[in-house]
Coordinates of C-alpha atoms in Angstrom, one line a residue:
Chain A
X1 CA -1.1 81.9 -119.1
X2 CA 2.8 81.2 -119.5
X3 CA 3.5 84.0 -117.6
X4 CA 1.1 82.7 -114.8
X5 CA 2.8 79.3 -114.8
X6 CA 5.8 80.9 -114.3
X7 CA 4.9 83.3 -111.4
X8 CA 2.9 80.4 -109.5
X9 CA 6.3 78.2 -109.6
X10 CA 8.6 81.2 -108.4
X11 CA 6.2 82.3 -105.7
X12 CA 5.8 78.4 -104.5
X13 CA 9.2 78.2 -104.1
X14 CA 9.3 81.2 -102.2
X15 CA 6.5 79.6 -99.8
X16 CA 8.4 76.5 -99.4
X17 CA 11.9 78.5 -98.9
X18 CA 10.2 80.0 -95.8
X19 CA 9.4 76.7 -94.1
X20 CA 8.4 77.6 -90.2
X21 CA 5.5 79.7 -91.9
X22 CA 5.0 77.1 -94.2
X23 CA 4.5 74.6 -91.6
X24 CA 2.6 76.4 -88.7
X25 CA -0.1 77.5 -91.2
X26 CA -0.7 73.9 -92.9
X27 CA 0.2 72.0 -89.5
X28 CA -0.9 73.9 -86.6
X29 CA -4.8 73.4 -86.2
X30 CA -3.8 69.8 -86.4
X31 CA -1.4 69.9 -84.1
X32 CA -3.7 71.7 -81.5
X33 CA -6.1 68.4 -82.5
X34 CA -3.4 66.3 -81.6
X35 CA -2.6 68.2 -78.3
X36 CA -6.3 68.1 -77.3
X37 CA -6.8 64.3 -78.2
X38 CA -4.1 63.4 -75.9
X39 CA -6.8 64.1 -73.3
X40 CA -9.0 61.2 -72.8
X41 CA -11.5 62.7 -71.1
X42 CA -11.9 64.7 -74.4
X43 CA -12.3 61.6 -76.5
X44 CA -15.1 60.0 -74.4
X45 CA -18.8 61.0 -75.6
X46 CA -20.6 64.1 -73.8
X47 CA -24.5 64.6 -73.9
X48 CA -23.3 68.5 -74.1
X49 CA -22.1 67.5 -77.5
X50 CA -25.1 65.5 -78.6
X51 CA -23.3 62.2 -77.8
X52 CA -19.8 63.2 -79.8
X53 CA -16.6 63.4 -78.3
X54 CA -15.3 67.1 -77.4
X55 CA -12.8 66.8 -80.3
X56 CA -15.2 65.8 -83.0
X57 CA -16.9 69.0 -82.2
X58 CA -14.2 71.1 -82.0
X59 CA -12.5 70.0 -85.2
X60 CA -14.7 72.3 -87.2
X61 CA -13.6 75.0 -85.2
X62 CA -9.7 74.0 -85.6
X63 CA -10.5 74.5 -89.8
X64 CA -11.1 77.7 -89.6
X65 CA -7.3 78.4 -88.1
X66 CA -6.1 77.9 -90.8
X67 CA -8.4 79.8 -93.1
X68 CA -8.3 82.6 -90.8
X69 CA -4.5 82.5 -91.2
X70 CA -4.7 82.7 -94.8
X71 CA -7.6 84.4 -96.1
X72 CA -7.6 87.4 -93.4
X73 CA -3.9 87.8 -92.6
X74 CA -1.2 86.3 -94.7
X75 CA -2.9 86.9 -97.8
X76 CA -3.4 90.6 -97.7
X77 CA -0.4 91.2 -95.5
X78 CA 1.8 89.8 -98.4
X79 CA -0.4 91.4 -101.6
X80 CA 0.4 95.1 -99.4
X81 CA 4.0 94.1 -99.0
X82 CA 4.2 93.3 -102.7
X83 CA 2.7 96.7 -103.7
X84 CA 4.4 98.8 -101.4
X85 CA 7.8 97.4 -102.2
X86 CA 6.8 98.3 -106.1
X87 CA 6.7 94.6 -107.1
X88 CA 3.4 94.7 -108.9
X89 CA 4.3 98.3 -110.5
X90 CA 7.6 96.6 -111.5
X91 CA 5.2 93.5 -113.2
X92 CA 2.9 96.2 -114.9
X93 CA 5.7 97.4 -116.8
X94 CA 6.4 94.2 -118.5
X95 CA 4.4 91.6 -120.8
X96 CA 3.2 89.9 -118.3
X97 CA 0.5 91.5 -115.8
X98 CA 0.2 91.8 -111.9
X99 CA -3.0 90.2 -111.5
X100 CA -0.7 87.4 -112.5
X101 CA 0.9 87.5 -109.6
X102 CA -2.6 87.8 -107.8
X103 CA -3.6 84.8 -109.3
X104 CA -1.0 82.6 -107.9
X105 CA -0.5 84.1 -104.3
X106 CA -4.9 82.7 -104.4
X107 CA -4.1 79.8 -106.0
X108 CA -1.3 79.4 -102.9
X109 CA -4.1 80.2 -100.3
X110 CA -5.9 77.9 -101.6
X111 CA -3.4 75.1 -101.3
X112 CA -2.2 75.6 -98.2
X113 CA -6.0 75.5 -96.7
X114 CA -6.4 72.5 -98.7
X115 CA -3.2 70.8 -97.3
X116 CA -4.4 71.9 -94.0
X117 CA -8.0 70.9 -93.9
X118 CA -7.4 67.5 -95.6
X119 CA -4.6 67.1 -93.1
X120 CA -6.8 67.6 -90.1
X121 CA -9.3 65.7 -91.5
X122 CA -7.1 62.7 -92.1
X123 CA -5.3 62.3 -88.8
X124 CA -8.7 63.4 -86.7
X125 CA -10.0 60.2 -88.3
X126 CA -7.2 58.1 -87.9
X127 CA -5.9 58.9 -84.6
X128 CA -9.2 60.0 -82.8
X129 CA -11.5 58.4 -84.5
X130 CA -13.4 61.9 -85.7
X131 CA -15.7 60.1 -88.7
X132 CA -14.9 61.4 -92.0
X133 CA -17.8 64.4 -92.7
X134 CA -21.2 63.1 -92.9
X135 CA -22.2 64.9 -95.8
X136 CA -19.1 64.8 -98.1
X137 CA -21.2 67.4 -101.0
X138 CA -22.7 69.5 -98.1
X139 CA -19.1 69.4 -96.2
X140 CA -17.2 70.7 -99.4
X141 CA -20.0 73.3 -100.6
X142 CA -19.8 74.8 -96.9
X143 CA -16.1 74.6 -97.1
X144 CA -15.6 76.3 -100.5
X145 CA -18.0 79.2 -99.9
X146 CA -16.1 79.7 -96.3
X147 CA -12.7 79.7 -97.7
X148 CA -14.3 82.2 -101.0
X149 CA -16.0 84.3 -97.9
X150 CA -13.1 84.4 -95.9
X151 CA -10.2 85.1 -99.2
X152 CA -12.9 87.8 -100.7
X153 CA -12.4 89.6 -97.2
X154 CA -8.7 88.7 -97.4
X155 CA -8.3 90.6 -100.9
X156 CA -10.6 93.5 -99.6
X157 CA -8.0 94.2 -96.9
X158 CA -5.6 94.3 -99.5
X159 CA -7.4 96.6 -102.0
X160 CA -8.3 99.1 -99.2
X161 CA -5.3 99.1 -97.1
X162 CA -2.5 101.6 -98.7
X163 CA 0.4 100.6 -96.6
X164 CA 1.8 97.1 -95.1
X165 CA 1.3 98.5 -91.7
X166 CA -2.7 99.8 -92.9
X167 CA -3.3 96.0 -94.1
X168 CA -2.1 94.5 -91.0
X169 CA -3.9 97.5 -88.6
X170 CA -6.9 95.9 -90.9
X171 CA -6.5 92.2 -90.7
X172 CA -5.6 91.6 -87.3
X173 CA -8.7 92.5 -85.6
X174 CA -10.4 90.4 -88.4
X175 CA -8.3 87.5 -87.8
X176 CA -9.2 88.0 -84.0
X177 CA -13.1 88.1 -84.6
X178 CA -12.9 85.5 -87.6
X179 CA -11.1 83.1 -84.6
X180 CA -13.5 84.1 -81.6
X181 CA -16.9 83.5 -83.7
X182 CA -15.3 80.4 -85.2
X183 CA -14.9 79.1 -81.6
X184 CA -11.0 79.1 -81.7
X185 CA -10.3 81.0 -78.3
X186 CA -13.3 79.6 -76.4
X187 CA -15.4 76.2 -77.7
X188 CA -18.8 77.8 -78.9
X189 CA -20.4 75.7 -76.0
X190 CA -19.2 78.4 -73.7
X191 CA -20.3 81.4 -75.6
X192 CA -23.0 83.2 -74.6
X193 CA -26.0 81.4 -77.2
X194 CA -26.3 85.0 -79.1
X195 CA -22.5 84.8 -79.1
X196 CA -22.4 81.5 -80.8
X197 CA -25.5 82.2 -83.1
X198 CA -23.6 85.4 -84.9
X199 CA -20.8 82.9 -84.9
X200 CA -22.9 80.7 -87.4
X201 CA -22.7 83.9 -90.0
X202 CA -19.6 85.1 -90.2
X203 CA -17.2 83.5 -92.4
X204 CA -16.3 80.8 -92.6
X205 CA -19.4 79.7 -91.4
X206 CA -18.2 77.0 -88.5
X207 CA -21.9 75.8 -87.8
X208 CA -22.5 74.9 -91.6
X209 CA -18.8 72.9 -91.4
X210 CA -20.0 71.3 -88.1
X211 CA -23.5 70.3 -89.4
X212 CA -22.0 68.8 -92.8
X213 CA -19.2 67.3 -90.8
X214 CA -21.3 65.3 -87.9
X215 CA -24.8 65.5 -88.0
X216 CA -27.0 67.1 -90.7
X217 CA -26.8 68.7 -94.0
X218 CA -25.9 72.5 -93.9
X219 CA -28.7 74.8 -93.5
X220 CA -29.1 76.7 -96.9
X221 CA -29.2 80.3 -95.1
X222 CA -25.7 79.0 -93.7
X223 CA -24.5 78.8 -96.9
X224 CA -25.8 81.5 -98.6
X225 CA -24.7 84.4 -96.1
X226 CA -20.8 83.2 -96.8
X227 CA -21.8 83.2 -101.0
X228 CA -23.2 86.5 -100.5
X229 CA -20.5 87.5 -98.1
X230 CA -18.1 86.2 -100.8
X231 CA -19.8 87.7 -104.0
X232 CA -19.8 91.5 -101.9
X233 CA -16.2 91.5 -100.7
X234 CA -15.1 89.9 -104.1
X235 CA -16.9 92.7 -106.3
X236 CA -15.8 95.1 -103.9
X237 CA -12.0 93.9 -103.7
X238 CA -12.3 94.3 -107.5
X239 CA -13.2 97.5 -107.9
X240 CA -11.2 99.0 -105.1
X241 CA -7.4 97.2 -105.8
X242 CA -4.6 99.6 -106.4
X243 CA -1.8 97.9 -108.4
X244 CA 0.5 100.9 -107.0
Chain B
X1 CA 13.2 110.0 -136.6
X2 CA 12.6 110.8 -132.7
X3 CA 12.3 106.8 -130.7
X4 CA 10.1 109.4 -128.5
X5 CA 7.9 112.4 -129.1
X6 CA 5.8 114.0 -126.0
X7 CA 4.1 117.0 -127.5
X8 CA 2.1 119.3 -125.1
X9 CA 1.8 116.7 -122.3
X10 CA -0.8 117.5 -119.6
X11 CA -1.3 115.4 -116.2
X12 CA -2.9 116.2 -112.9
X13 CA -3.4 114.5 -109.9
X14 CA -6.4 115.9 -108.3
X15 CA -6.1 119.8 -108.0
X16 CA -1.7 119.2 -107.9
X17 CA -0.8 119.8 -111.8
X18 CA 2.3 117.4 -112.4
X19 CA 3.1 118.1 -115.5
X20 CA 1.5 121.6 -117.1
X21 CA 3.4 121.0 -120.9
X22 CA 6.4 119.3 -121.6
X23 CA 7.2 118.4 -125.1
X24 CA 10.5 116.6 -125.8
X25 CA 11.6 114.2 -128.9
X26 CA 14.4 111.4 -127.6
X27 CA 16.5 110.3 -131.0
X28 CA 17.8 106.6 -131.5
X29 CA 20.7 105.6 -129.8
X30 CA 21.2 108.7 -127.6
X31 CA 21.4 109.1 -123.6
X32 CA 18.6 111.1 -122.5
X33 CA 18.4 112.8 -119.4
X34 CA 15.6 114.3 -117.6
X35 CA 16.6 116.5 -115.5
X36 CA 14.8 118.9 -112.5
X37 CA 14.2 119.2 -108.8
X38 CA 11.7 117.0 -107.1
X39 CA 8.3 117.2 -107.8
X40 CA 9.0 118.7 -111.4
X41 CA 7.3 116.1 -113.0
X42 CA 10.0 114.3 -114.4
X43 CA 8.7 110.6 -112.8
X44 CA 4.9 111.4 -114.3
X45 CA 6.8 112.2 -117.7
X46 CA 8.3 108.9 -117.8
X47 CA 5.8 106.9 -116.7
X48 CA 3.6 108.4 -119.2
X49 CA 5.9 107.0 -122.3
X50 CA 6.2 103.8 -120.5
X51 CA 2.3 103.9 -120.8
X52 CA 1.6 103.4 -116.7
X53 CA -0.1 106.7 -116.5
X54 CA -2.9 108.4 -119.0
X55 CA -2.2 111.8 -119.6
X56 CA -4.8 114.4 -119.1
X57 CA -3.6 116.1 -122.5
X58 CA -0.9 116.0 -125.5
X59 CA 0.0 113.1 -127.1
X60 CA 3.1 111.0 -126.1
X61 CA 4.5 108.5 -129.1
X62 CA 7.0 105.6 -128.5
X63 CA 8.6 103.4 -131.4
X64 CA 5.8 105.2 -133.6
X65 CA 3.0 103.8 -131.1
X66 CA 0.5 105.3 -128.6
X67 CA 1.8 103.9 -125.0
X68 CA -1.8 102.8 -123.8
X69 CA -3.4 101.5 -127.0
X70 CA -0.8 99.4 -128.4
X71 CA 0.5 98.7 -124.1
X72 CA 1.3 94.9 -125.4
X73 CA 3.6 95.5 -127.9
X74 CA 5.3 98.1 -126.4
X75 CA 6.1 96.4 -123.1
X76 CA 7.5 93.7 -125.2
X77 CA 10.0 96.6 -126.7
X78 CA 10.5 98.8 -124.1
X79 CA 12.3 98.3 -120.3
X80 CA 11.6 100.3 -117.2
X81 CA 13.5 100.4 -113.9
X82 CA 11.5 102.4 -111.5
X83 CA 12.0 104.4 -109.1
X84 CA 12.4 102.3 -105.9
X85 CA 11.1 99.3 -107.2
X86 CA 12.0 96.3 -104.7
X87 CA 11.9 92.2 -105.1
X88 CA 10.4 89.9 -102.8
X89 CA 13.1 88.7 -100.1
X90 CA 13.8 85.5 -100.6
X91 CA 13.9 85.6 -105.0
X92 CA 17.5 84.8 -105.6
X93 CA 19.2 87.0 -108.9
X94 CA 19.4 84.3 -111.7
X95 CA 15.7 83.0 -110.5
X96 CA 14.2 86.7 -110.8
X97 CA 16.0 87.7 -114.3
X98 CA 14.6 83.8 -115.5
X99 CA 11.3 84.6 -114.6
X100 CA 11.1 87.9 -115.6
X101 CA 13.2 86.8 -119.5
X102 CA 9.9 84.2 -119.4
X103 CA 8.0 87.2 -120.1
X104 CA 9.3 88.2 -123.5
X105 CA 9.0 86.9 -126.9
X106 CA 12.6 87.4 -127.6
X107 CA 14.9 87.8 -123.9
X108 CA 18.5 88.0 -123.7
X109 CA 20.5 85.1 -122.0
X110 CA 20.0 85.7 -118.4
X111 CA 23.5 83.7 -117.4
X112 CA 25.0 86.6 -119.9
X113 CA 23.4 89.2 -118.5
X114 CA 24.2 88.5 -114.8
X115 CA 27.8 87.8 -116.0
X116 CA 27.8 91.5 -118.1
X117 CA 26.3 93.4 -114.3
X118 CA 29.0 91.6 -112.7
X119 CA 26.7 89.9 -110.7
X120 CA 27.8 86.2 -111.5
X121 CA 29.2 85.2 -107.8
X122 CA 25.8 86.1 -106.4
X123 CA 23.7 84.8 -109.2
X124 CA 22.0 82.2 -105.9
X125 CA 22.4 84.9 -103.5
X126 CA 18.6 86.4 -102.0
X127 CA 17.4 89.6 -103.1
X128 CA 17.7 90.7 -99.2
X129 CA 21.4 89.7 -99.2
X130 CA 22.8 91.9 -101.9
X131 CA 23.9 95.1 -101.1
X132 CA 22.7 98.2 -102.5
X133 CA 24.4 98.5 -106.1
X134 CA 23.9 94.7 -106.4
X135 CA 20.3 95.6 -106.1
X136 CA 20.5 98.2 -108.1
X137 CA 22.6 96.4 -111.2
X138 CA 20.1 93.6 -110.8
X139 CA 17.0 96.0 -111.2
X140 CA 19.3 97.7 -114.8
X141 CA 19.7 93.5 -115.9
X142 CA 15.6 93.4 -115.4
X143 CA 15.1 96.2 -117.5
X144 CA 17.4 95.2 -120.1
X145 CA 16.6 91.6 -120.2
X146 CA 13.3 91.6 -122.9
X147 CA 16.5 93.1 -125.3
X148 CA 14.1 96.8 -125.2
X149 CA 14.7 99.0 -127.8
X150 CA 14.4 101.6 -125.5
X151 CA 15.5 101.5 -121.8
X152 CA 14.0 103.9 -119.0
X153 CA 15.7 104.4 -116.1
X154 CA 14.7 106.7 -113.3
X155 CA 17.0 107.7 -110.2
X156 CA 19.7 105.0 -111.4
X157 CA 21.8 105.5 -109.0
X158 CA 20.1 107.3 -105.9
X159 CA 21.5 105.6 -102.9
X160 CA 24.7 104.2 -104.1
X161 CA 28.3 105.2 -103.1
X162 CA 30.7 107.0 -105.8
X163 CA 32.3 103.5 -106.5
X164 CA 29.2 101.9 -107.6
X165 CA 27.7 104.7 -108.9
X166 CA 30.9 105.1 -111.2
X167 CA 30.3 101.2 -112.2
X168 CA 26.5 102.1 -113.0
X169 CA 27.6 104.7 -115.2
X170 CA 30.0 102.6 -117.5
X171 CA 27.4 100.1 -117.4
X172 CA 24.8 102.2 -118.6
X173 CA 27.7 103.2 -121.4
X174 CA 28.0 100.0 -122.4
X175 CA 24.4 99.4 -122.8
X176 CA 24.0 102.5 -125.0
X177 CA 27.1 101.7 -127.1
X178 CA 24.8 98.0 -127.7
X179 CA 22.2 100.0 -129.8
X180 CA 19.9 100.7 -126.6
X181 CA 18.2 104.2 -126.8
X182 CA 18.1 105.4 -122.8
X183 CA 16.0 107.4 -121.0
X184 CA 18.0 108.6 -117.5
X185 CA 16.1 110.8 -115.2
X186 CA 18.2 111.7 -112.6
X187 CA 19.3 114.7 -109.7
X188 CA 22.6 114.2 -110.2
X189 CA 24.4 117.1 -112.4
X190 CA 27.8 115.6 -112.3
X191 CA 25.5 111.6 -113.7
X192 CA 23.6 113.8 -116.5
X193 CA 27.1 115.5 -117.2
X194 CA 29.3 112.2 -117.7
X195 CA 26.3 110.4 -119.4
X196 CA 23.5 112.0 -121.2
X197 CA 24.0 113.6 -125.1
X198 CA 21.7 115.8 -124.2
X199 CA 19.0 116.9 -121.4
X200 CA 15.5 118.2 -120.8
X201 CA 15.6 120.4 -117.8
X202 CA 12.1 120.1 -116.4
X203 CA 10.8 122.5 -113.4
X204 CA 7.2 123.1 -112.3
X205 CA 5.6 120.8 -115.1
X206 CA 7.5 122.9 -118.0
X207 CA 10.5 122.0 -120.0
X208 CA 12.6 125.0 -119.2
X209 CA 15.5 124.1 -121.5
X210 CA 16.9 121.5 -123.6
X211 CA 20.1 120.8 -124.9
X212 CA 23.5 118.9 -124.7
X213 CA 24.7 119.2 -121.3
X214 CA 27.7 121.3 -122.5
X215 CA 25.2 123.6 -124.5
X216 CA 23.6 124.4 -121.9
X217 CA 26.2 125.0 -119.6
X218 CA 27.6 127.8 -122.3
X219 CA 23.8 129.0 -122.4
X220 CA 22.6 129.6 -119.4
X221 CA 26.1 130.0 -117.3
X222 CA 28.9 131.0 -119.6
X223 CA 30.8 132.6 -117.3
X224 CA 34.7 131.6 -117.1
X225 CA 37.0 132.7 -114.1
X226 CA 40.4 132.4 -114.4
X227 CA 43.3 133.1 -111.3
X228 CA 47.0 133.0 -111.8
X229 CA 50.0 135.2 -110.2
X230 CA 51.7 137.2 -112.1
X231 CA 55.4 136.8 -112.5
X232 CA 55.4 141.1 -112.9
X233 CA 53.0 143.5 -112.2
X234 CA 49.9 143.8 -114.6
X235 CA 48.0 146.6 -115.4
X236 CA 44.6 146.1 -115.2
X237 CA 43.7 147.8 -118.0
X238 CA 45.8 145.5 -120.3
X239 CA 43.0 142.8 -119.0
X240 CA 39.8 145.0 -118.8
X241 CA 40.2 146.4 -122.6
X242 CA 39.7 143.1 -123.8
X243 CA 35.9 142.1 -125.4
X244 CA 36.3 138.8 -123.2
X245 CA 36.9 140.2 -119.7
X246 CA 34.2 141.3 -117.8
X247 CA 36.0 141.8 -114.4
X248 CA 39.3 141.7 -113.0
X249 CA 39.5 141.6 -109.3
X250 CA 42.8 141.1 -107.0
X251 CA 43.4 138.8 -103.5
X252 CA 46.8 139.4 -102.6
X253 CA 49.2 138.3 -105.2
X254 CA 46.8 136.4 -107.1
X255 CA 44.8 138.2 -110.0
X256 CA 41.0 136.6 -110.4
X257 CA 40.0 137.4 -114.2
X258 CA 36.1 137.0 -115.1
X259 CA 34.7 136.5 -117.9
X260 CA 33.0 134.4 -121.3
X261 CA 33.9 133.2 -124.6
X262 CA 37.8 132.3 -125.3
X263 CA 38.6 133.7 -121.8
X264 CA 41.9 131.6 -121.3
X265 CA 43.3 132.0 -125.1
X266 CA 42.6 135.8 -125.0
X267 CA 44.2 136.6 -121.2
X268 CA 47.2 134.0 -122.0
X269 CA 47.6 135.7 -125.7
X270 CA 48.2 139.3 -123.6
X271 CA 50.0 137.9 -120.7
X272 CA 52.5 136.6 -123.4
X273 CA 52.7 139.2 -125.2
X274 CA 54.3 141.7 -122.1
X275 CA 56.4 138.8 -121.4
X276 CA 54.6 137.6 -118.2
X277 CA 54.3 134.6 -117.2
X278 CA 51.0 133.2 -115.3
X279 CA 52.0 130.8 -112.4
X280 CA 49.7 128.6 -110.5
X281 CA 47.4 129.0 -113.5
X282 CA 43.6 127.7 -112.8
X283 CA 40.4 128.1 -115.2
X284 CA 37.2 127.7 -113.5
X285 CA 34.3 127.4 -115.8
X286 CA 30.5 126.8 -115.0
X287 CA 29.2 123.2 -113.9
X288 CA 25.9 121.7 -114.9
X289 CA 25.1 122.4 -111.2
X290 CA 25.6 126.4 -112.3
X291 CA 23.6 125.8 -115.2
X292 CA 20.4 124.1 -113.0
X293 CA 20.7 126.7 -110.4
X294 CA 20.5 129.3 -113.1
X295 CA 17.3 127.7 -114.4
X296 CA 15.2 126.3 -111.9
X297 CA 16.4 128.6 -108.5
X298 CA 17.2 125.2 -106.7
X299 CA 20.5 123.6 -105.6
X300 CA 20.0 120.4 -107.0
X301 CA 19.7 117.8 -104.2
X302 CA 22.7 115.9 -103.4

């Protein structure tokens, strides 16, 4: 546990020490918000959008930039950089064990998409007047299991992935297809309906986010494809990470 | 009593057999080398004692425990440096050797040690900034800084120019002469020459000899060459007829006289004798490098 304490510091000041990063993966889906809200037309109610604006219901979508960010790219990228380098094999040869280390680069993820989402959250409402989610218990259950979904995959990369290069041949065509099924490249409105409908399954589950945040409570299926997705990548993350 | 007994050691990685049976006892306070060309087995040895590897078979014993069942207290009394073992970028020296003395139940000062590596000026400097011996003294202070009984240090200085590498090697001295038992594996004859009291030679999985680096030198390579010129003519029967000489050959003016034992005191002792002096008098005796050659049928890798 001391030793933990002590990693999670270091490595936090590591994240802060390399600031741009730092601040593009807490601050860019909300400044994408910002960009967007600067339209009016986008702020005025549309039928499409069952009588919300366009940026209410793209907000949901503008979450999972971040997550995608962490969970499926910088995450593993920086796990295989740390084991190809020998830092983990360095750590196993002291008191203290890697899955330290493991431990605090998730509790980090899971900070920075915390920082992000409350951010986003908190200047859609004040500057746009996005309402706060609807269903505050439904909201943070469909957040949790899309961030677990999403960091389980994350660590998978990592466990299978022998090389830096393997990890990020592995998680960039998952960040891709996490973003286009979120609705990050094109709104889901515009996807073909089987499009958007696959979209509802794969982590991080946007449809569950945008039901919770705006209308209704999150559809249990919703939620229980990312805990299963979650549980499955987890075990398998588990049994297939190489400390060397 | 051995710090380190391997007896019969076994390990195999898939149908490649690493190490088929070394057995070696490492005594307190002594410089250890492990010697042999790559792929030997000389990393797999190691990193057996330091209990990151299971062996297949044999027993390995460290401070009088078993490296994987009693892997808690050992760590606390034992230090690795690994073979190319980096940091991340942006951990700067005195915050790495901080953390990593947070680790132990009893670390040395980690101001002292950067001061003792001579790394004091760049104790804020990032790991990516320092050059390679700084990166490699800073990877020795790591090692050292839980205060190990035992310090195990592979390919010390692979990578670093003679000028650090000379530095390395009074460092690692220095650490020795504090009480520290050391492990070196290493490539380098002229390292396992200067530093180690005595060496394993290890080729194909086997130990193929062991003993001080001078012992084995006399051992396996004891031939002795000696040229000089002649200040009168020598008859090369006055050379030949003694038990030492096993050759005498000429190159002009210069007489090349081969042989083992007390080569030099036996040809001097004759020359002297007839009232001839040697000029330009040179003794060429076998290297370590001689010695591995001699053993394993490799130039070692330099």
């Amino acid at each position: 546990m001391h030793a933990f304490r002590n990693i999670l510091r270091i490595e936090a000041r590591l994240y802060l020490r390399d600031l741009p990063t730092l601040l593009l993966t807490v601050g860019l889906p909300t400044v994408i918000l910002v960009v967007l809200g600067l339209v009016p037309s986008l702020r005025k109610p549309d039928p499409t959008f069952d009588g919300q604006t366009f940026v209410s219901y793209f907000a949901p979508s503008l979450l999972v930039v971040t997550l995608a960010m962490v969970g499926v790219n910088i995450l593993p990228a920086v796990l295989a950089t740390y084991r190809e380098r020998g830092v983990l094999r360095r750590l196993a040869t002291t008191p203290a064990h890697p899955a330290a280390l493991l431990a605090a680069q998730l509790v980090l993820a899971l900070a920075g998409i915390l920082a992000s989402a409350l951010l986003l959250i908190v200047v859609a409402r004040l500057a746009f007047g996005v309402p706060l989610p609807r269903h505050p218990l439904g909201f943070t259950l469909a957040f949790i299991l899309g961030t677990a979904a999403l960091l389980s995959l994350g660590l998978l990369v990592a466990a299978v992935a022998r090389t830096t290069r393997a990890a990020q041949a592995l998680a960039v065509p998952l960040f891709l297809v996490t973003m286009f099924f979120g609705g990050v490249y094109l709104p889901r409105f515009l996807l073909p309906d089987v499009v958007a409908r696959i979209g509802d399954y794969t982590p991080p589950g946007v449809q569950a986010l945008l039901d919770a945040w705006t209308g209704a409570p999150p559809q249990a299926l919703h939620l229980g494809i990312m805990a299963v997705i979650a549980v499955v990548a987890g075990a398998g993350a588990a049994k297939l990470f190489r400390w060397e | 009593m051995p710090v380190i007994e391997v007896t019969h050691l076994k390990k195999r990685y898939g149908d490649l057999v690493a190490v088929d049976d070394v057995s070696l006892a490492v005594e307190a306070g002594e410089i250890f080398g492990v010697l042999g060309p790559n792929g030997a087995g000389k990393t797999t040895t190691v990193e057996c004692v330091a209990g990151l590897r299971v062996p297949d078979g044999g027993g390995v014993s460290v401070l009088g425990l078993d490296p994987r069942r009693d892997a808690a207290q050992l760590r606390q009394r034992v230090g690795v440096q690994l073979q190319e073992s980096q940091l991340p970028d942006r951990l700067r020296v005195a915050e790495a050797l901080e953390l990593y003395a947070s680790f132990y139940r009893n670390p040395a000062d980690p101001a002292e040690l950067i001061d003792k590596l001579g790394l004091g000026d760049k104790r804020n400097t990032a790991y990516k900034k320092l050059s390679g011996g700084q990166k490699q003294r800073l990877s020795i202070a790591l090692a050292l800084v839980g205060n190990p009984e035992i310090a195990i240090l592979d390919e010390l200085t692979t990578g670093l120019d003679p000028q650090a590498r000379r530095d390395t090697w009074g460092l690692i001295e220095q650490v020795r002469d504090s009480g520290v038992t050391i492990v070196l594996v290493t490539h380098f004859m002229e390292e396992a020459e200067r530093l180690c009291d005595r060496v394993a030679v290890i080729d194909r999985g086997r130990v193929v000899a062991l003993d001080s680096p001078a012992g084995l030198v006399s051992t396996v390579a004891p031939e002795q060459r000696i040229r000089f010129r002649p200040s009168a003519p020598v008859d090369d029967r006055l050379l030949t007829d003694l038990p030492e000489v096993s050759a005498v050959q000429r190159t002009g003016s210069q007489v090349v006289v081969t042989g083992t034992g007390e080569l030099l005191h036996a040809v001097t002792s004759v020359l002297a004798r007839h009232q001839i002096v040697a000029a330009d008098l040179r003794l060429e005796q076998s290297t370590l490098d001689d010695a591995f050659v001699e053993l394993t049928g490799h130039r070692p890798a330099n």
